[in-house]
Short mmCIF file of C-alpha atoms in Angstrom, two decimals:
data_model
loop_
_atom_site.label_atom_id
_atom_site.label_comp_id
_atom_site.label_asym_id
_atom_site.label_seq_id
_atom_site.Cartn_x
_atom_site.Cartn_y
_atom_site.Cartn_z
CA UNK A 1 -117.72 146.00 -62.16
CA UNK A 2 -114.29 147.50 -62.66
CA UNK A 3 -111.32 148.45 -60.77
CA UNK A 4 -110.35 152.25 -61.24
CA UNK A 5 -106.36 152.15 -61.19
CA UNK A 6 -106.32 156.14 -61.99
CA UNK A 7 -108.16 157.93 -59.62
CA UNK A 8 -109.06 156.77 -56.16
CA UNK A 9 -111.95 159.00 -55.22
CA UNK A 10 -115.64 158.36 -53.88
CA UNK A 11 -118.55 161.04 -54.75
CA UNK A 12 -119.03 163.02 -51.46
CA UNK A 13 -115.84 162.26 -49.83
CA UNK A 14 -112.41 164.27 -49.49
CA UNK A 15 -109.18 163.30 -47.94
CA UNK A 16 -105.63 164.45 -47.24
CA UNK A 17 -102.59 163.39 -45.65
CA UNK A 18 -99.63 165.72 -44.24
CA UNK A 19 -96.72 165.64 -42.09
CA UNK A 20 -97.60 167.14 -38.61
CA UNK A 21 -94.35 166.54 -36.55
CA UNK A 22 -95.48 163.22 -35.05
CA UNK A 23 -92.91 161.38 -36.69
CA UNK A 24 -89.44 162.60 -36.77
CA UNK A 25 -88.49 161.62 -40.12
CA UNK A 26 -90.42 164.06 -41.92
CA UNK A 27 -93.19 161.64 -43.37
CA UNK A 28 -96.54 162.16 -43.65
CA UNK A 29 -98.29 161.24 -39.96
CA UNK A 30 -101.74 162.80 -39.97
CA UNK A 31 -104.64 161.58 -42.20
CA UNK A 32 -108.25 162.78 -42.47
CA UNK A 33 -111.13 161.23 -44.51
CA UNK A 34 -114.17 163.56 -44.59
CA UNK A 35 -117.72 163.08 -46.15
CA UNK A 36 -119.82 166.09 -46.82
CA UNK A 37 -122.67 164.60 -45.20
CA UNK A 38 -123.06 162.67 -42.07
CA UNK A 39 -122.52 158.83 -43.26
CA UNK A 40 -123.82 155.49 -41.89
CA UNK A 41 -120.91 153.92 -40.15
CA UNK A 42 -119.75 150.64 -38.90
CA UNK A 43 -116.69 149.15 -37.43
CA UNK A 44 -114.66 146.49 -36.46
CA UNK A 45 -111.88 146.58 -33.36
CA UNK A 46 -109.29 144.77 -32.07
CA UNK A 47 -109.65 141.47 -29.79
CA UNK A 48 -107.03 142.51 -27.57
CA UNK A 49 -108.06 143.18 -23.92
CA UNK A 50 -105.42 146.22 -23.76
CA UNK A 51 -107.46 148.64 -26.03
CA UNK A 52 -105.66 151.55 -27.08
CA UNK A 53 -107.42 154.96 -26.26
CA UNK A 54 -108.87 155.75 -29.79
CA UNK A 55 -110.27 152.33 -29.79
CA UNK A 56 -112.32 152.82 -26.89
CA UNK A 57 -113.18 156.33 -27.98
CA UNK A 58 -114.71 154.80 -31.30
CA UNK A 59 -116.39 152.05 -29.77
CA UNK A 60 -118.35 154.43 -27.71
CA UNK A 61 -119.21 156.74 -30.51
CA UNK A 62 -119.93 153.94 -32.80
CA UNK A 63 -123.27 153.10 -30.86
CA UNK A 64 -124.98 155.84 -33.15
CA UNK A 65 -124.07 154.21 -36.47
CA UNK A 66 -123.16 157.51 -37.62
CA UNK A 67 -120.06 159.38 -38.71
CA UNK A 68 -118.82 161.98 -40.97
CA UNK A 69 -114.97 161.95 -40.64
CA UNK A 70 -111.84 159.71 -39.72
CA UNK A 71 -108.85 161.58 -38.40
CA UNK A 72 -106.16 159.06 -38.03
CA UNK A 73 -102.41 159.39 -37.17
CA UNK A 74 -99.03 157.35 -37.52
CA UNK A 75 -96.08 157.25 -35.48
CA UNK A 76 -97.92 157.31 -32.08
CA UNK A 77 -100.19 154.56 -31.12
CA UNK A 78 -101.60 156.24 -28.08
CA UNK A 79 -102.01 152.98 -26.38
CA UNK A 80 -101.13 152.07 -22.57
CA UNK A 81 -101.34 155.73 -21.86
CA UNK A 82 -104.27 155.71 -19.31
CA UNK A 83 -107.19 158.25 -18.80
CA UNK A 84 -104.43 161.05 -20.01
CA UNK A 85 -104.50 159.03 -23.45
CA UNK A 86 -108.33 158.82 -23.52
CA UNK A 87 -108.57 162.44 -23.07
CA UNK A 88 -105.72 163.10 -25.62
CA UNK A 89 -107.76 160.97 -28.35
CA UNK A 90 -111.02 163.09 -27.39
CA UNK A 91 -108.59 166.43 -27.90
CA UNK A 92 -107.61 165.12 -31.29
CA UNK A 93 -111.27 164.56 -32.54
CA UNK A 94 -112.14 167.88 -31.21
CA UNK A 95 -109.39 169.51 -32.74
CA UNK A 96 -110.60 168.20 -36.31
CA UNK A 97 -113.97 168.76 -35.55
CA UNK A 98 -113.74 172.35 -34.85
CA UNK A 99 -111.91 173.12 -38.16
CA UNK A 100 -114.39 170.98 -39.93
CA UNK A 101 -117.30 172.49 -38.05
CA UNK A 102 -118.91 169.26 -37.71
CA UNK A 103 -120.36 167.35 -34.39
CA UNK A 104 -117.55 166.03 -32.27
CA UNK A 105 -119.47 163.10 -31.91
CA UNK A 106 -119.38 162.32 -35.86
CA UNK A 107 -115.71 162.28 -35.69
CA UNK A 108 -113.71 158.47 -35.39
CA UNK A 109 -110.14 158.70 -34.37
CA UNK A 110 -107.22 156.16 -34.98
CA UNK A 111 -103.54 155.90 -34.21
CA UNK A 112 -100.93 153.60 -34.96
CA UNK A 113 -97.21 153.25 -33.97
CA UNK A 114 -95.14 153.21 -30.64
CA UNK A 115 -97.04 152.19 -27.72
CA UNK A 116 -96.38 153.80 -24.45
CA UNK A 117 -96.17 157.81 -25.35
CA UNK A 118 -98.68 160.37 -25.26
CA UNK A 119 -99.80 162.16 -28.42
CA UNK A 120 -98.13 165.57 -29.21
CA UNK A 121 -101.24 167.24 -29.25
CA UNK A 122 -99.81 170.78 -30.08
CA UNK A 123 -98.45 169.27 -33.25
CA UNK A 124 -101.39 167.86 -34.29
CA UNK A 125 -103.53 170.84 -33.52
CA UNK A 126 -101.33 173.22 -35.54
CA UNK A 127 -101.30 170.75 -38.40
CA UNK A 128 -105.00 170.23 -38.41
CA UNK A 129 -105.86 173.23 -40.29
CA UNK A 130 -103.43 172.49 -42.75
CA UNK A 131 -104.68 169.08 -43.38
CA UNK A 132 -108.58 170.28 -43.41
CA UNK A 133 -107.58 173.18 -45.92
CA UNK A 134 -105.97 170.53 -48.19
CA UNK A 135 -108.75 168.18 -48.32
CA UNK A 136 -109.55 167.09 -52.11
CA UNK A 137 -111.55 164.41 -53.83
CA UNK A 138 -108.48 162.49 -55.02
CA UNK A 139 -106.66 162.63 -51.74
CA UNK A 140 -106.93 159.14 -50.67
CA UNK A 141 -103.25 158.20 -51.65
CA UNK A 142 -101.94 160.89 -49.43
CA UNK A 143 -104.43 159.44 -46.37
CA UNK A 144 -102.95 156.24 -47.19
CA UNK A 145 -99.40 157.25 -47.20
CA UNK A 146 -100.09 159.08 -43.84
CA UNK A 147 -101.09 156.09 -41.77
CA UNK A 148 -97.96 154.14 -42.71
CA UNK A 149 -95.57 152.91 -40.10
CA UNK A 150 -93.36 150.07 -41.06
CA UNK A 151 -95.24 149.55 -44.34
CA UNK A 152 -92.87 149.93 -47.61
CA UNK A 153 -95.79 151.05 -49.87
CA UNK A 154 -99.24 152.70 -49.32
CA UNK A 155 -102.25 150.48 -49.44
CA UNK A 156 -105.24 151.32 -51.51
CA UNK A 157 -108.16 149.79 -53.35
CA UNK A 158 -110.99 150.65 -55.63
CA UNK A 159 -114.36 149.31 -57.10
CA UNK A 160 -116.94 150.71 -59.42
CA UNK A 161 -120.12 149.21 -60.54
CA UNK A 162 -123.78 149.91 -61.48
CA UNK A 163 -126.31 148.95 -59.30
CA UNK A 164 -129.93 149.36 -60.14
CA UNK A 165 -129.15 152.56 -62.74
CA UNK A 166 -126.56 154.13 -60.64
CA UNK A 167 -122.85 153.99 -60.60
CA UNK A 168 -121.56 152.80 -57.30
CA UNK A 169 -117.97 153.50 -55.91
CA UNK A 170 -116.12 151.65 -53.06
CA UNK A 171 -112.59 152.60 -52.17
CA UNK A 172 -110.50 151.68 -49.02
CA UNK A 173 -107.01 152.59 -47.75
CA UNK A 174 -105.09 150.44 -44.95
CA UNK A 175 -101.73 149.76 -43.24
CA UNK A 176 -100.11 146.95 -42.04
CA UNK A 177 -96.79 145.23 -42.24
CA UNK A 178 -95.87 143.53 -39.07
CA UNK A 179 -98.07 141.96 -36.20
CA UNK A 180 -100.78 140.78 -38.47
CA UNK A 181 -103.03 137.95 -37.29
CA UNK A 182 -106.70 137.77 -37.13
CA UNK A 183 -108.61 139.82 -35.96
CA UNK A 184 -106.87 142.80 -37.94
CA UNK A 185 -104.00 142.99 -35.53
CA UNK A 186 -101.73 146.40 -36.05
CA UNK A 187 -103.92 146.97 -39.01
CA UNK A 188 -105.97 150.26 -39.67
CA UNK A 189 -108.49 150.14 -42.78
CA UNK A 190 -111.09 152.70 -43.72
CA UNK A 191 -113.46 151.94 -46.60
CA UNK A 192 -115.66 154.52 -48.25
CA UNK A 193 -118.66 154.49 -50.31
CA UNK A 194 -121.66 156.42 -51.61
CA UNK A 195 -123.85 153.75 -51.81
CA UNK A 196 -127.42 154.05 -50.15
CA UNK A 197 -127.59 151.12 -47.77
CA UNK A 198 -129.32 150.10 -44.86
CA UNK A 199 -127.52 150.47 -41.35
CA UNK A 200 -128.07 146.92 -40.36
CA UNK A 201 -127.10 145.54 -43.63
CA UNK A 202 -124.04 147.75 -43.84
CA UNK A 203 -122.97 146.27 -40.38
CA UNK A 204 -123.74 142.50 -41.47
CA UNK A 205 -121.96 142.87 -45.25
CA UNK A 206 -118.73 144.52 -43.61
CA UNK A 207 -118.52 141.83 -40.82
CA UNK A 208 -118.64 139.06 -43.58
CA UNK A 209 -116.27 140.66 -45.96
CA UNK A 210 -113.70 141.31 -42.92
CA UNK A 211 -114.04 137.61 -42.10
CA UNK A 212 -113.19 136.89 -45.61
CA UNK A 213 -110.73 139.18 -45.86
CA UNK A 214 -108.66 140.91 -43.13
CA UNK A 215 -109.85 138.19 -40.61
CA UNK A 216 -108.14 135.63 -42.89
CA UNK A 217 -104.81 136.74 -43.22
CA UNK A 218 -101.55 136.11 -41.00
CA UNK A 219 -98.09 137.49 -41.06
CA UNK A 220 -96.28 136.87 -37.80
CA UNK A 221 -99.08 135.80 -35.62
CA UNK A 222 -98.97 138.57 -33.13
CA UNK A 223 -101.99 140.89 -32.06
CA UNK A 224 -102.18 144.57 -31.63
CA UNK A 225 -104.19 147.00 -29.22
CA UNK A 226 -104.99 149.23 -31.90
CA UNK A 227 -106.34 147.58 -35.18
CA UNK A 228 -109.32 149.11 -36.41
CA UNK A 229 -111.54 148.77 -39.71
CA UNK A 230 -114.27 151.57 -40.54
CA UNK A 231 -116.46 151.81 -43.39
CA UNK A 232 -118.63 155.10 -43.93
CA UNK A 233 -121.63 154.90 -46.63
CA UNK A 234 -122.79 158.44 -47.42
CA UNK A 235 -125.77 157.44 -49.76
CA UNK A 236 -125.05 160.25 -52.41
CA UNK A 237 -124.91 157.68 -55.08
CA UNK A 238 -128.76 158.14 -54.95
CA UNK A 239 -129.72 154.47 -55.52
CA UNK A 240 -132.54 152.75 -54.36
CA UNK A 241 -131.58 151.77 -50.71
CA UNK A 242 -129.75 148.32 -50.41
CA UNK A 243 -131.50 145.96 -48.15
CA UNK A 244 -131.66 142.21 -47.26
CA UNK A 245 -131.99 139.44 -50.11
CA UNK A 246 -131.50 141.66 -53.00
CA UNK A 247 -129.62 141.02 -56.22
CA UNK A 248 -128.16 144.58 -55.73
CA UNK A 249 -127.11 143.93 -52.14
CA UNK A 250 -125.26 140.90 -53.15
CA UNK A 251 -123.42 142.86 -56.07
CA UNK A 252 -122.49 145.76 -53.31
CA UNK A 253 -121.21 142.85 -50.92
CA UNK A 254 -118.82 141.30 -53.73
CA UNK A 255 -117.51 145.10 -54.61
CA UNK A 256 -116.78 145.40 -51.03
CA UNK A 257 -115.11 142.03 -50.76
CA UNK A 258 -112.88 142.43 -53.64
CA UNK A 259 -111.91 146.18 -52.26
CA UNK A 260 -111.23 144.49 -48.69
CA UNK A 261 -109.47 141.44 -50.15
CA UNK A 262 -107.19 143.77 -52.18
CA UNK A 263 -106.21 145.37 -49.23
CA UNK A 264 -105.58 142.37 -47.20
CA UNK A 265 -103.34 140.99 -49.88
CA UNK A 266 -101.28 144.24 -49.86
CA UNK A 267 -100.85 144.01 -46.38
CA UNK A 268 -99.59 140.38 -46.71
CA UNK A 269 -97.41 141.28 -49.65
CA UNK A 270 -95.91 143.91 -47.30
CA UNK A 271 -95.23 141.82 -44.24
CA UNK A 272 -92.01 142.31 -42.61
CA UNK A 273 -89.38 140.35 -43.59
CA UNK A 274 -92.06 138.59 -46.27
CA UNK A 275 -90.99 137.53 -49.90
CA UNK A 276 -93.73 135.37 -50.87
CA UNK A 277 -97.60 135.15 -50.54
CA UNK A 278 -99.14 131.99 -49.91
CA UNK A 279 -102.86 131.06 -50.18
CA UNK A 280 -103.91 128.21 -48.26
CA UNK A 281 -107.50 126.42 -49.22
CA UNK A 282 -108.95 123.85 -47.02
CA UNK A 283 -111.56 121.60 -48.68
CA UNK A 284 -114.24 119.23 -46.89
CA UNK A 285 -113.64 120.18 -43.21
CA UNK A 286 -116.60 119.49 -40.72
CA UNK A 287 -116.90 123.13 -40.37
CA UNK A 288 -115.65 126.58 -41.15
CA UNK A 289 -114.01 126.86 -37.78
CA UNK A 290 -112.06 123.77 -38.40
CA UNK A 291 -111.00 124.99 -41.63
CA UNK A 292 -109.77 128.18 -40.23
CA UNK A 293 -108.19 126.27 -37.33
CA UNK A 294 -106.02 124.17 -39.65
CA UNK A 295 -105.27 126.81 -42.20
CA UNK A 296 -103.97 129.20 -39.28
CA UNK A 297 -101.82 125.94 -37.78
CA UNK A 298 -100.00 125.77 -41.17
CA UNK A 299 -99.75 129.53 -41.85
CA UNK A 300 -98.25 130.23 -38.45
CA UNK A 301 -95.93 127.22 -38.49
CA UNK A 302 -92.26 128.78 -38.42
CA UNK A 303 -91.12 125.42 -40.20
CA UNK A 304 -93.74 126.08 -43.13
CA UNK A 305 -92.86 129.65 -43.54
CA UNK A 306 -88.83 128.67 -43.68
CA UNK A 307 -89.93 126.10 -46.04
CA UNK A 308 -91.61 128.51 -48.53
CA UNK A 309 -88.90 130.84 -48.04
CA UNK A 310 -86.53 128.42 -49.03
CA UNK A 311 -88.69 127.55 -51.96
CA UNK A 312 -88.88 123.80 -50.59
CA UNK A 313 -92.07 122.27 -51.14
CA UNK A 314 -91.75 119.85 -47.82
CA UNK A 315 -95.01 118.50 -47.55
CA UNK A 316 -94.12 117.02 -44.38
CA UNK A 317 -94.13 120.27 -42.32
CA UNK A 318 -97.52 121.12 -43.80
CA UNK A 319 -99.27 117.97 -42.90
CA UNK A 320 -97.58 117.90 -39.49
CA UNK A 321 -98.87 121.50 -38.98
CA UNK A 322 -102.36 120.56 -40.11
CA UNK A 323 -102.25 117.77 -37.51
CA UNK A 324 -101.28 119.89 -34.70
CA UNK A 325 -104.35 122.23 -35.18
CA UNK A 326 -106.41 120.51 -32.41
CA UNK A 327 -108.94 119.01 -34.95
CA UNK A 328 -109.47 115.68 -35.48
CA UNK A 329 -109.37 113.97 -38.84
CA UNK A 330 -108.36 110.98 -40.16
CA UNK A 331 -104.78 110.79 -42.12
CA UNK A 332 -106.25 108.61 -44.85
CA UNK A 333 -108.74 111.35 -45.79
CA UNK A 334 -105.94 113.79 -45.97
CA UNK A 335 -104.52 115.10 -49.57
CA UNK A 336 -102.34 117.67 -50.10
CA UNK A 337 -101.76 119.67 -53.28
CA UNK A 338 -98.96 122.16 -53.82
CA UNK A 339 -99.69 124.28 -56.92
CA UNK A 340 -102.11 122.05 -57.90
CA UNK A 341 -99.54 119.15 -57.83
CA UNK A 342 -100.73 116.19 -55.72
CA UNK A 343 -97.94 115.54 -53.22
CA UNK A 344 -99.73 113.43 -50.69
CA UNK A 345 -102.81 111.42 -51.41
CA UNK A 346 -105.06 109.80 -48.86
CA UNK A 347 -102.48 109.49 -46.24
CA UNK A 348 -99.35 108.42 -48.41
CA UNK A 349 -96.71 110.44 -50.22
CA UNK A 350 -98.07 110.68 -53.76
CA UNK A 351 -96.08 108.60 -56.29
#
């Protein structure tokens, strides 16, 4: 399994990103990822009860488990825009499907940016032909740039591996810098692969990889209206279809996790005001859920954050945050390591 750092491209997929006039600063703001054939699809969406219009549209369309393109804009979230906003999301989709000459139901839509404003549909419609005409095999970096908002850099990752006798590619792009907290808040992520994989297995491995990556990061503990993660698998690699309980499926799962983990770390590294990336490991908790609650209590503690910002290994703040998680554990069982150095052992400061 290798990471391709030179060309971010997946066979059977084209992509592009342009400035369509949604943003006022001239930066790219309209992205398109297109599969040359209909692809199996799975998606995960925000847990926020105030879901943006494109999220509601995609949730309906994902019932088929198929998609052929993702059109996304930045600079405008199309959230808190009522039924008019939903109609705008449909219109944005239709604008893309007509130029692409594909079934509109195979289009997925995503938006990110300022909440409460209608989409500039005229700008999007005019820009769509330029966007489609510029589709290219190596266009993922352009798409990654076009979904940025407060991000300082585009986020992209890719893995290649041999499954059976076929080369499989998995690539992904993402955006996110502020308001990052599970589950995927203010985060867009689009993953594409040429692997042939059973639809049910695709849904399962995507959810599992998201739980280990996108749903395991936090920057400022806020949750958005628009977070969306989508995977498309077009099967063009021609491998024997991946099904459950096989070594090849396990290999694909690890490739997928590496891509999504890389994207997640890019998001944390680009967090608004962030100067450090901290990994938190919880060992020997009674359950995964308990471990997550403790980890997030530590990660979201402002006192812990300020300690790390000041390069102060203040173990007292860390154990205090752990104790506030609502998980019962004897302090005599608690041991804390910072950079593999024991600083608190079995309930006492390490001498």
